Coordinates of C-alpha atoms and ligand atoms in Angstrom, one line a residue:
X545 CA -12.5 23.7 -26.0
X546 CA -8.3 24.4 -25.2
X547 CA -7.6 25.7 -21.7
X548 CA -4.5 27.3 -22.0
X549 CA -5.0 29.6 -18.9
X550 CA -5.7 29.5 -15.3
X551 CA -8.2 32.3 -16.0
X552 CA -10.4 29.9 -18.1
X553 CA -11.4 27.9 -15.1
X554 CA -12.7 31.2 -13.9
X555 CA -11.4 30.3 -9.8
X556 CA -11.4 33.0 -7.6
X557 CA -9.1 36.2 -8.0
X558 CA -7.5 34.8 -4.8
X559 CA -6.2 31.4 -6.2
X560 CA -5.3 33.1 -9.5
X561 CA -3.0 35.6 -7.4
X562 CA -1.3 32.2 -5.5
X563 CA -1.4 30.7 -8.6
X564 CA 0.4 33.6 -10.7
X565 CA 3.0 33.7 -7.5
X566 CA 3.8 29.9 -7.4
X567 CA 4.9 30.9 -11.3
X568 CA 2.4 28.2 -13.0
X569 CA 1.7 30.0 -15.9
X570 CA -0.3 27.1 -17.6
X571 CA -2.3 24.0 -16.4
X572 CA -0.9 21.0 -16.9
X573 CA -2.7 17.8 -18.5
X574 CA -4.3 16.5 -15.6
X575 CA -5.5 20.2 -13.9
X576 CA -6.7 20.8 -17.6
X577 CA -9.1 17.5 -18.3
X578 CA -10.4 17.3 -14.1
X579 CA -10.3 20.6 -12.8
X580 CA -13.6 21.6 -15.2
X581 CA -15.7 18.4 -13.8
X582 CA -14.5 18.6 -10.2
X583 CA -15.7 22.2 -10.6
X584 CA -18.9 20.8 -11.9
X585 CA -19.2 18.9 -8.7
X586 CA -18.5 15.4 -10.6
X587 CA -16.9 12.5 -9.0
X588 CA -13.2 11.9 -11.0
X589 CA -10.8 8.8 -10.6
X590 CA -7.3 10.7 -12.0
X591 CA -4.9 8.3 -13.3
X592 CA -2.1 10.7 -12.9
X593 CA 1.5 10.2 -10.6
X594 CA 3.3 12.6 -8.9
X595 CA 5.1 15.4 -11.0
X596 CA 2.0 15.7 -13.1
X597 CA 0.6 18.9 -11.3
X598 CA -2.2 16.4 -9.8
X599 CA -2.2 17.7 -6.3
X600 CA -3.1 21.5 -7.5
X601 CA -5.5 19.5 -9.5
X602 CA -7.4 19.0 -7.1
X603 CA -6.8 21.3 -4.3
X604 CA -7.9 24.5 -6.8
X605 CA -11.0 23.2 -7.2
X606 CA -11.5 22.4 -3.4
X607 CA -10.4 25.4 -2.4
X608 CA -12.6 27.6 -4.4
X609 CA -15.8 25.3 -3.4
X610 CA -14.4 25.9 0.3
X611 CA -14.0 29.6 -0.7
X612 CA -13.3 30.9 3.4
X613 CA -13.3 30.2 6.7
X614 CA -16.8 29.0 7.8
X615 CA -18.0 27.5 10.7
X616 CA -15.7 25.0 13.1
X617 CA -16.4 21.7 11.2
X618 CA -14.1 20.6 8.2
X619 CA -15.7 20.7 4.8
X620 CA -13.3 19.2 3.1
X621 CA -11.1 16.1 3.4
X622 CA -7.9 14.9 1.5
X623 CA -6.3 11.4 2.4
X624 CA -3.3 10.3 1.6
X625 CA -1.2 7.4 2.5
X626 CA 1.9 8.9 4.3
X627 CA 3.3 11.8 6.6
X628 CA 5.1 12.9 4.5
X629 CA 2.8 13.2 1.5
X630 CA 0.0 14.8 4.2
X631 CA 2.7 17.3 5.2
X632 CA 3.4 18.0 1.5
X633 CA -0.3 18.8 0.2
X634 CA -1.1 20.4 3.4
X635 CA 1.9 23.1 2.2
X636 CA 0.4 23.0 -1.4
X637 CA -3.0 24.1 1.0
X638 CA -0.8 27.0 2.8
X639 CA 0.4 27.6 -0.9
X640 CA -2.1 28.3 -2.9
X641 CA -4.4 29.5 0.1
X642 CA -2.2 31.9 0.7
X643 CA -4.9 35.2 0.0
X644 CA -7.9 33.1 1.6
X645 CA -8.3 32.7 5.2
X646 CA -8.8 29.0 4.9
X647 CA -7.7 27.1 8.3
X648 CA -6.6 23.9 7.1
X649 CA -4.7 21.1 9.6
X650 CA -2.4 17.8 8.6
X651 CA -3.3 15.0 10.7
X652 CA -0.7 11.8 10.7
X653 CA 0.6 9.8 13.4
X654 CA 4.3 9.8 14.4
X655 CA 3.8 12.3 17.2
X656 CA 1.3 12.9 20.2
X657 CA -2.1 14.2 18.7
X658 CA -1.9 17.5 21.0
X659 CA -1.0 20.1 19.3
X660 CA -3.2 18.4 16.3
X661 CA -6.8 18.2 18.8
X662 CA -5.9 21.6 19.8
X663 CA -5.8 23.1 16.4
X664 CA -9.2 21.0 15.5
X665 CA -11.0 22.2 18.7
X666 CA -10.3 26.0 17.3
X667 CA -12.4 25.1 13.8
X668 CA -10.6 24.1 10.5
X669 CA -12.3 24.1 7.0
X670 CA -9.7 21.3 5.8
X671 CA -8.3 18.5 6.7
X672 CA -5.3 16.8 5.4
X673 CA -4.8 12.9 7.0
X674 CA -3.8 9.6 7.0
X675 CA -6.1 7.3 7.3
X676 CA -5.4 5.7 10.6
X677 CA -4.5 9.1 12.8
X678 CA -7.9 10.8 11.3
X679 CA -10.1 7.4 12.4
X680 CA -8.3 7.7 15.9
X681 CA -8.9 11.5 16.3
X682 CA -12.7 10.5 15.1
X683 CA -13.2 8.3 17.7
X684 CA -11.8 10.7 20.7
X685 CA -14.8 12.6 19.1
X686 CA -12.2 15.3 18.0
X687 CA -13.7 15.5 14.6
X688 CA -17.4 16.4 13.5
X689 CA -17.7 14.8 10.1
X690 CA -21.1 16.3 9.1
X691 CA -19.9 19.2 6.8
X692 CA -17.4 17.2 5.4
X693 CA -18.9 17.8 1.7
X694 CA -15.7 16.6 -0.8
X695 CA -13.2 13.6 -0.1
X696 CA -10.3 13.5 -1.8
X697 CA -8.2 9.8 -2.1
X698 CA -4.5 10.5 -3.1
X699 CA -2.6 8.1 -4.3
X700 CA -5.1 5.7 -4.0
X701 CA -2.8 2.3 -4.9
X702 CA -0.4 3.0 -2.3
X703 CA -3.1 3.4 0.2
X704 CA -4.1 0.3 -0.5
X705 CA -0.8 -1.2 -1.0
X706 CA -0.5 -0.2 2.9
X707 CA -3.4 -2.2 3.9
X708 CA -5.0 1.1 4.9
X709 CA -8.3 0.1 2.9
X710 CA -9.9 -1.0 6.3
X711 CA -9.6 2.4 7.8
X712 CA -10.9 4.1 4.2
X713 CA -13.9 2.6 4.6
X714 CA -14.6 3.0 8.6
X715 CA -14.2 6.6 7.2
X716 CA -16.6 6.4 4.4
X717 CA -18.7 5.3 7.2
X718 CA -18.9 8.4 9.3
X719 CA -18.9 11.0 6.9
X720 CA -21.9 12.2 4.8
X721 CA -22.8 10.2 2.1
X722 CA -24.0 13.2 -0.3
X723 CA -21.0 14.5 -1.3
X724 CA -18.1 14.9 -3.9
X725 CA -15.0 12.4 -4.3
X726 CA -11.7 12.5 -6.0
X727 CA -9.9 9.7 -6.5
X728 CA -6.1 9.7 -7.3
X729 CA -4.2 6.8 -8.0
X730 CA -0.6 6.6 -10.1
X731 CA -1.3 3.2 -11.3
X732 CA -4.9 1.7 -12.4
X733 CA -5.2 -2.0 -11.6
X734 CA -7.7 -4.2 -10.7
X735 CA -7.6 -2.9 -6.8
X736 CA -8.3 0.9 -7.9
X737 CA -10.9 -0.4 -10.5
X738 CA -13.0 -1.9 -7.4
X739 CA -12.6 1.1 -5.0
X740 CA -13.6 3.6 -7.2
X741 CA -17.1 1.6 -7.8
X742 CA -17.3 1.3 -4.2
X743 CA -16.7 4.8 -3.7
X744 CA -17.4 7.1 -6.3
X745 CA -21.0 7.9 -8.1
X746 CA -20.9 7.8 -11.9
X747 CA -16.8 8.6 -12.0
X748 CA -15.7 10.6 -15.1
X749 CA -11.9 8.7 -15.5
X750 CA -8.9 11.1 -16.7
X751 CA -5.6 9.4 -17.2
X752 CA -3.5 11.8 -18.3
X753 CA -0.3 9.5 -19.4
X754 CA 0.0 6.0 -19.9
X755 CA 1.3 4.0 -17.1
X756 CA 4.9 4.5 -16.3
X757 CA 5.2 7.4 -18.5
X758 CA 7.6 9.0 -16.7
X759 CA 10.2 6.8 -17.4
X760 CA 10.4 8.5 -21.0
X761 CA 11.7 12.1 -19.5
X762 CA 14.2 9.8 -17.7
X763 CA 17.3 8.9 -19.0
X764 CA 17.9 5.3 -17.1
X765 CA 20.6 3.1 -16.8
X766 CA 21.4 0.0 -15.7
X767 CA 24.5 -1.8 -14.1
X768 CA 25.3 -4.9 -13.3
X769 CA 26.8 -4.9 -10.0
X770 CA 27.4 -8.6 -8.2
X771 CA 27.1 -7.9 -4.7
X772 CA 26.7 -5.3 -2.0
X773 CA 30.1 -4.5 -1.3
X774 CA 30.3 -3.6 -5.3
X775 CA 27.7 -1.7 -4.7
X776 CA 29.1 0.3 -2.2
X777 CA 32.1 1.1 -3.9
X778 CA 30.1 2.0 -6.9
X779 CA 27.9 4.4 -4.9
X780 CA 31.1 5.8 -3.5
X781 CA 32.5 6.3 -7.2
X782 CA 29.6 7.7 -8.0
X783 CA 28.4 10.2 -5.6
X784 CA 32.4 11.7 -5.2
X785 CA 31.6 12.9 -9.1
X786 CA 31.1 16.7 -9.4
X787 CA 27.3 16.1 -11.4
X788 CA 26.0 14.3 -8.5
X789 CA 24.4 17.5 -6.6
X790 CA 21.2 16.5 -5.6
X791 CA 20.8 12.7 -5.4
X792 CA 18.2 10.7 -4.2
X793 CA 19.5 6.7 -3.2
X794 CA 16.5 4.5 -3.0
X795 CA 16.8 1.4 -0.8
X796 CA 14.4 -1.5 -0.3
X797 CA 14.9 -2.1 3.7
X798 CA 15.4 0.0 6.4
X799 CA 18.7 -1.6 7.1
X800 CA 20.0 -1.4 3.6
X801 CA 19.7 2.0 3.8
X802 CA 21.5 2.9 7.3
X803 CA 24.3 0.7 6.3
X804 CA 24.3 2.8 3.0
X805 CA 23.9 6.5 5.2
X806 CA 26.7 5.1 7.3
X807 CA 28.9 4.5 5.0
X808 CA 29.0 7.4 2.7
X809 CA 28.6 9.5 5.8
X810 CA 32.0 8.0 7.2
X811 CA 33.6 7.6 3.8
X812 CA 32.5 9.6 1.0
X813 CA 30.7 12.8 2.0
X814 CA 30.8 15.0 5.1
X815 CA 28.1 14.0 7.1
X816 CA 26.3 16.9 7.3
X817 CA 25.4 16.5 3.4
X818 CA 24.4 13.2 3.8
X819 CA 20.8 12.3 5.9
X820 CA 18.3 9.3 5.5
X821 CA 14.6 8.7 6.1
X822 CA 12.9 5.8 6.5
X823 CA 9.7 4.0 8.9
X824 CA 12.1 4.2 12.0
X825 CA 13.1 7.5 11.9
X826 CA 11.4 10.1 14.5
X827 CA 9.0 12.3 12.7
X828 CA 10.9 15.5 13.4
X829 CA 14.5 14.1 11.9
X830 CA 12.1 12.8 8.7
X831 CA 11.2 16.3 8.3
X832 CA 13.9 18.0 8.7
X833 CA 15.7 15.8 6.4
X834 CA 13.4 16.5 3.8
X835 CA 13.8 20.7 4.2
X836 CA 17.3 20.3 4.1
X837 CA 18.0 18.2 1.2
X838 CA 14.8 20.8 -0.2
X839 CA 16.8 23.7 0.2
X840 CA 19.6 22.1 -1.4
X841 CA 22.2 22.0 2.0
X842 CA 22.2 18.2 1.9
X843 CA 23.5 16.5 -1.3
X844 CA 22.3 13.1 -0.6
X845 CA 19.2 11.7 0.6
X846 CA 19.2 8.1 1.5
X847 CA 15.2 6.7 1.4
X848 CA 13.0 4.0 1.4
X849 CA 10.8 4.2 -0.7
X850 CA 7.5 4.1 2.0
X851 CA 9.4 7.5 3.1
X852 CA 9.7 8.5 0.2
X853 CA 6.6 8.6 -1.6
X854 CA 5.0 11.4 -3.1
X855 CA 8.4 13.8 -1.9
X856 CA 8.3 16.6 -4.5
X857 CA 11.7 18.2 -4.5
X858 CA 12.9 19.8 -7.4
X859 CA 15.7 18.8 -9.9
X860 CA 16.8 15.9 -8.1
X861 CA 19.8 15.5 -10.4
X862 CA 20.2 11.6 -10.0
X863 CA 18.4 8.5 -8.3
X864 CA 20.5 5.8 -7.3
X865 CA 18.3 2.6 -7.2
X866 CA 21.2 0.8 -5.0
X867 CA 18.4 -2.4 -5.4
X868 CA 15.1 -2.7 -7.1
X869 CA 11.9 -2.1 -5.5
X870 CA 9.7 -5.4 -5.0
X871 CA 6.7 -3.8 -5.7
X872 CA 7.0 -2.9 -9.5
X873 CA 5.7 0.6 -9.8
X874 CA 7.7 1.9 -7.3
X875 CA 10.6 2.0 -9.7
X876 CA 8.3 4.3 -11.3
X877 CA 7.7 6.6 -8.4
X878 CA 11.0 6.5 -7.7
X879 CA 13.0 7.5 -10.8
X880 CA 9.9 10.0 -10.9
X881 CA 12.1 12.1 -8.6
X882 CA 14.6 13.0 -11.1
X883 CA 13.7 14.6 -14.7
X884 CA 10.5 17.3 -13.2
X885 CA 9.1 19.9 -14.7
X886 CA 11.4 19.2 -17.7
X887 CA 14.2 18.7 -16.4
X888 CA 16.1 15.6 -17.6
X889 CA 17.3 13.4 -14.9
X890 CA 18.9 10.3 -14.6
X891 CA 18.0 7.2 -12.9
X892 CA 21.0 4.9 -12.3
X893 CA 20.4 1.4 -11.2
X894 CA 22.3 -1.2 -9.7
X895 CA 21.4 -5.0 -10.2
X896 CA 22.7 -8.2 -8.7
X897 CA 22.1 -11.6 -10.4
X898 CA 19.0 -12.0 -8.2
X899 CA 17.4 -8.9 -9.1
X900 CA 17.7 -9.6 -13.1
X901 CA 14.3 -11.5 -12.4
X902 CA 12.9 -8.2 -11.0
X903 CA 14.6 -6.0 -13.9
X904 CA 12.6 -7.8 -16.7
X905 CA 9.2 -7.5 -14.8
X906 CA 10.0 -3.5 -14.6
X907 CA 11.0 -3.1 -17.9
X908 CA 7.5 -4.9 -18.9
X909 CA 5.7 -2.3 -16.8
X910 CA 7.6 0.7 -18.2
X911 CA 7.6 -0.5 -21.6
X912 CA 10.8 -0.3 -22.6
X913 CA 14.5 -2.1 -22.0
X914 CA 16.6 0.0 -19.5
X915 CA 20.0 0.7 -21.4
X916 CA 22.5 -0.8 -19.6
X917 CA 26.1 0.1 -18.8
X918 CA 29.4 -1.5 -18.2
X919 CA 30.8 -0.9 -14.6
X920 CA 33.2 2.0 -15.0
X921 CA 37.3 0.6 -14.4
X922 CA 37.6 2.6 -11.4
X923 CA 35.6 0.3 -9.3
X924 CA 36.9 -2.7 -7.3
X925 CA 34.7 -5.3 -8.1
X926 CA 34.5 -7.5 -4.9
X927 CA 34.2 -11.1 -4.9
X928 CA 30.9 -12.3 -3.2
X929 CA 30.9 -13.3 0.0
X930 CA 29.7 -17.3 0.1
X931 CA 26.4 -16.7 2.3
X932 CA 25.7 -13.5 -0.2
X933 CA 25.7 -15.6 -2.6
X934 CA 24.0 -18.5 -1.4
X935 CA 21.4 -15.8 -0.6
X936 CA 20.9 -14.6 -4.0
X937 CA 20.7 -18.1 -5.6
X938 CA 17.9 -18.9 -3.2
X939 CA 16.6 -16.0 -4.0
X940 CA 16.7 -16.8 -8.0
X941 CA 14.8 -20.3 -7.1
X942 CA 12.2 -18.9 -5.2
X943 CA 11.8 -16.7 -8.3
X944 CA 11.6 -19.6 -10.6
X945 CA 9.0 -21.4 -7.9
X946 CA 6.9 -18.2 -8.2
X947 CA 6.0 -19.0 -11.7
X948 CA 6.4 -22.7 -11.7
X949 CA 5.3 -23.8 -8.6
X950 CA 6.5 -27.0 -9.7
X951 CA 10.1 -26.6 -9.8
X952 CA 11.4 -27.8 -6.7
X953 CA 14.7 -25.3 -6.9
X954 CA 18.1 -26.0 -8.0
X955 CA 19.6 -24.9 -5.0
X956 CA 17.4 -27.5 -2.8
X957 CA 17.7 -29.9 -5.4
X958 CA 21.3 -29.7 -5.1
X959 CA 21.5 -29.8 -1.1
X960 CA 19.1 -32.4 -0.7
X961 CA 21.2 -34.6 -3.2
X962 CA 24.9 -33.2 -1.6
X963 CA 23.5 -33.4 2.0
X964 CA 21.4 -36.0 3.0
X965 CA 21.3 -35.5 7.0
X966 CA 21.7 -32.7 8.7
X967 CA 24.4 -33.8 10.6
X968 CA 26.4 -34.3 6.9
X969 CA 24.8 -31.5 6.1
X970 CA 26.9 -29.1 9.0
X971 CA 29.6 -31.0 7.9
X972 CA 29.6 -30.7 3.8
X973 CA 28.8 -27.3 4.4
X974 CA 32.2 -26.2 5.3
X975 CA 33.6 -28.6 2.3
X976 CA 31.4 -26.6 0.1
X977 CA 34.0 -24.4 -2.7
X978 CA 34.2 -21.0 -1.6
X979 CA 32.6 -18.3 -4.0
X980 CA 33.8 -18.1 -7.3
X981 CA 35.1 -14.7 -8.3
X982 CA 32.7 -13.0 -10.4
X983 CA 34.0 -12.2 -13.5
X984 CA 33.5 -8.8 -15.2
X985 CA 32.2 -10.2 -18.4
X986 CA 32.3 -14.0 -19.7
X987 CA 30.2 -15.5 -22.6
X988 CA 26.7 -16.3 -22.0
X989 CA 26.4 -13.7 -18.8
X990 CA 26.8 -10.0 -18.1
X991 CA 29.6 -8.6 -15.4
X992 CA 28.9 -12.5 -13.9
X993 CA 25.3 -12.2 -14.1
X994 CA 23.2 -14.8 -16.0
X995 CA 21.5 -13.1 -18.9
X996 CA 18.6 -16.2 -19.0
X997 CA 15.6 -15.7 -17.1
X998 CA 15.9 -18.3 -14.7
X999 CA 13.2 -20.8 -14.7
X1000 CA 13.6 -20.3 -19.0
X1001 CA 11.8 -17.3 -20.8
X1002 CA 9.0 -19.3 -21.9
X1003 CA 8.0 -20.2 -18.3
X1004 CA 8.4 -16.8 -16.8
X1005 CA 6.5 -15.3 -20.2
X1006 CA 3.3 -17.2 -19.3
X1007 CA 2.9 -16.2 -15.5
X1008 CA 4.4 -12.8 -16.3
X1009 CA 2.4 -11.7 -18.8
X1010 CA -0.6 -12.4 -16.7
X1011 CA 1.0 -10.2 -13.8
X1012 CA 2.3 -7.4 -15.8
X1013 CA 0.9 -4.4 -13.6
X1014 CA -0.4 -6.0 -11.0
X1015 CA 1.7 -6.6 -7.8
X1016 CA 3.3 -10.0 -8.8
X1017 CA 6.4 -8.5 -7.6
X1018 CA 5.2 -8.7 -4.0
X1019 CA 6.9 -11.8 -2.1
Ligands
AMP469 P1 2.5 16.9 -8.5 O1 2.2 16.0 -9.2 O2 1.2 17.4 -7.4 O3 3.1 16.7 -7.1 O4 3.2 18.6 -8.9 C1 4.7 18.9 -8.9 C2 4.9 20.1 -9.1 O5 4.8 21.0 -10.4 C3 4.8 20.5 -7.9 O6 6.1 21.1 -7.3 C4 3.8 22.0 -8.2 O7 4.2 22.8 -7.9 C5 4.6 21.6 -9.8 N1 3.1 22.2 -10.4 C6 1.3 22.0 -10.0 N2 0.7 22.8 -11.4 C7 1.6 23.4 -12.1 C8 1.5 24.2 -13.1 N3 0.6 24.4 -14.1 N4 2.6 24.6 -13.5 C9 4.1 24.8 -13.7 N5 4.5 24.0 -12.5 C10 2.9 22.9 -11.7

């Protein structure tokens, strides 16, 4: 049976009214497929990314099941990897449960538990929690688990990436075994499969889009940018353009995110038009930054992958990858921030020669070659500082070694040959030629970046294939 309206799910009036108010006219594919299963009390394994409507896909049947406020102990538990995602899911509960009297609560760390405990004591029907905070409060005796009949794991792949497996196992031990389980994950690899085998009962697997298909909805482009300073110049050039109205800039590390923020806030945009979020930022700062960005008061949000996980902001005009994520699936999550709900978005990625390796792995995951464009002539190409160049060469060596453990390393070979003792090494260091000016384009290279993969195509192909879809990129 084709499902073209929410009425066909036979949801209650309260939910249908909320759905209508949110402007959802038709269930998305993941909703069409999983809602009837969940309503039928099956365990479901949903492979769906953020942006597909997966949150409502598990919330609607759950809200339908717990219906109205009852007793004081929670009857549903949703686990998610980050505070931001927990808050976002909790907000979706507020919206979808608007016409019910259900009491729900977000539990997450980074701030004192006092208010959370007070709310728990008043009685709740549904908890949305990070695994760590849930267990902390459980151990304090503040959570009664005996009535939990539905458990949802959202972004299960990310939870495992973030090392939450032990906490999830502890939670499974303290909640009733007779329950319905819904597991959602953006990717489906060996670990998610094992987790689902461990914790779901005869699950029905629903996959709405082939892995990484968001990529097709987004205009992607790669710029080969030789070094950090030139990346900053390129950012300066891009965000000054009118079209860059609501931009997320992704950085791999907190340090890089801070540097980008400082530079742009000082020189390029008014400081109240830009915010930065990463794990070291206080909870309130992060929430305020997200809200301001959502409301459109902030033009640029600089974020690390973990901080930005699952963030749902409509109409992000551009995603800029200042660098490439080392967990390759995060590339898909990053670019999924733009191009949602039928808006075509644009994802711009900068890459240095040391990132060429990662881009090839990402291209294998998204099953497409990302088009490359030359740097605009307005952007000043800065010479690569010696230290930065050495660091990149070292990184390339490491990448080659990862694919070929017998490889000793060109950088180290050279160093060993030229610099026999630590003493002469010091001396020699000062004599080493300074960095070569990176030519914007030279034969055999693209913007000075060798186009051939370090280690040779054949060597990489073998191991890369084995790794594709896995976490081969981590360390
Ligand atoms: P999610 O994949 O859960 O992060 O949802 C992505 C976005 O889609 C959210 O902004 C939802 O409000 C929105 N959404 C969810 N279901 C529908 C629907 N059936 N029609 C239109 N938008 C929806």
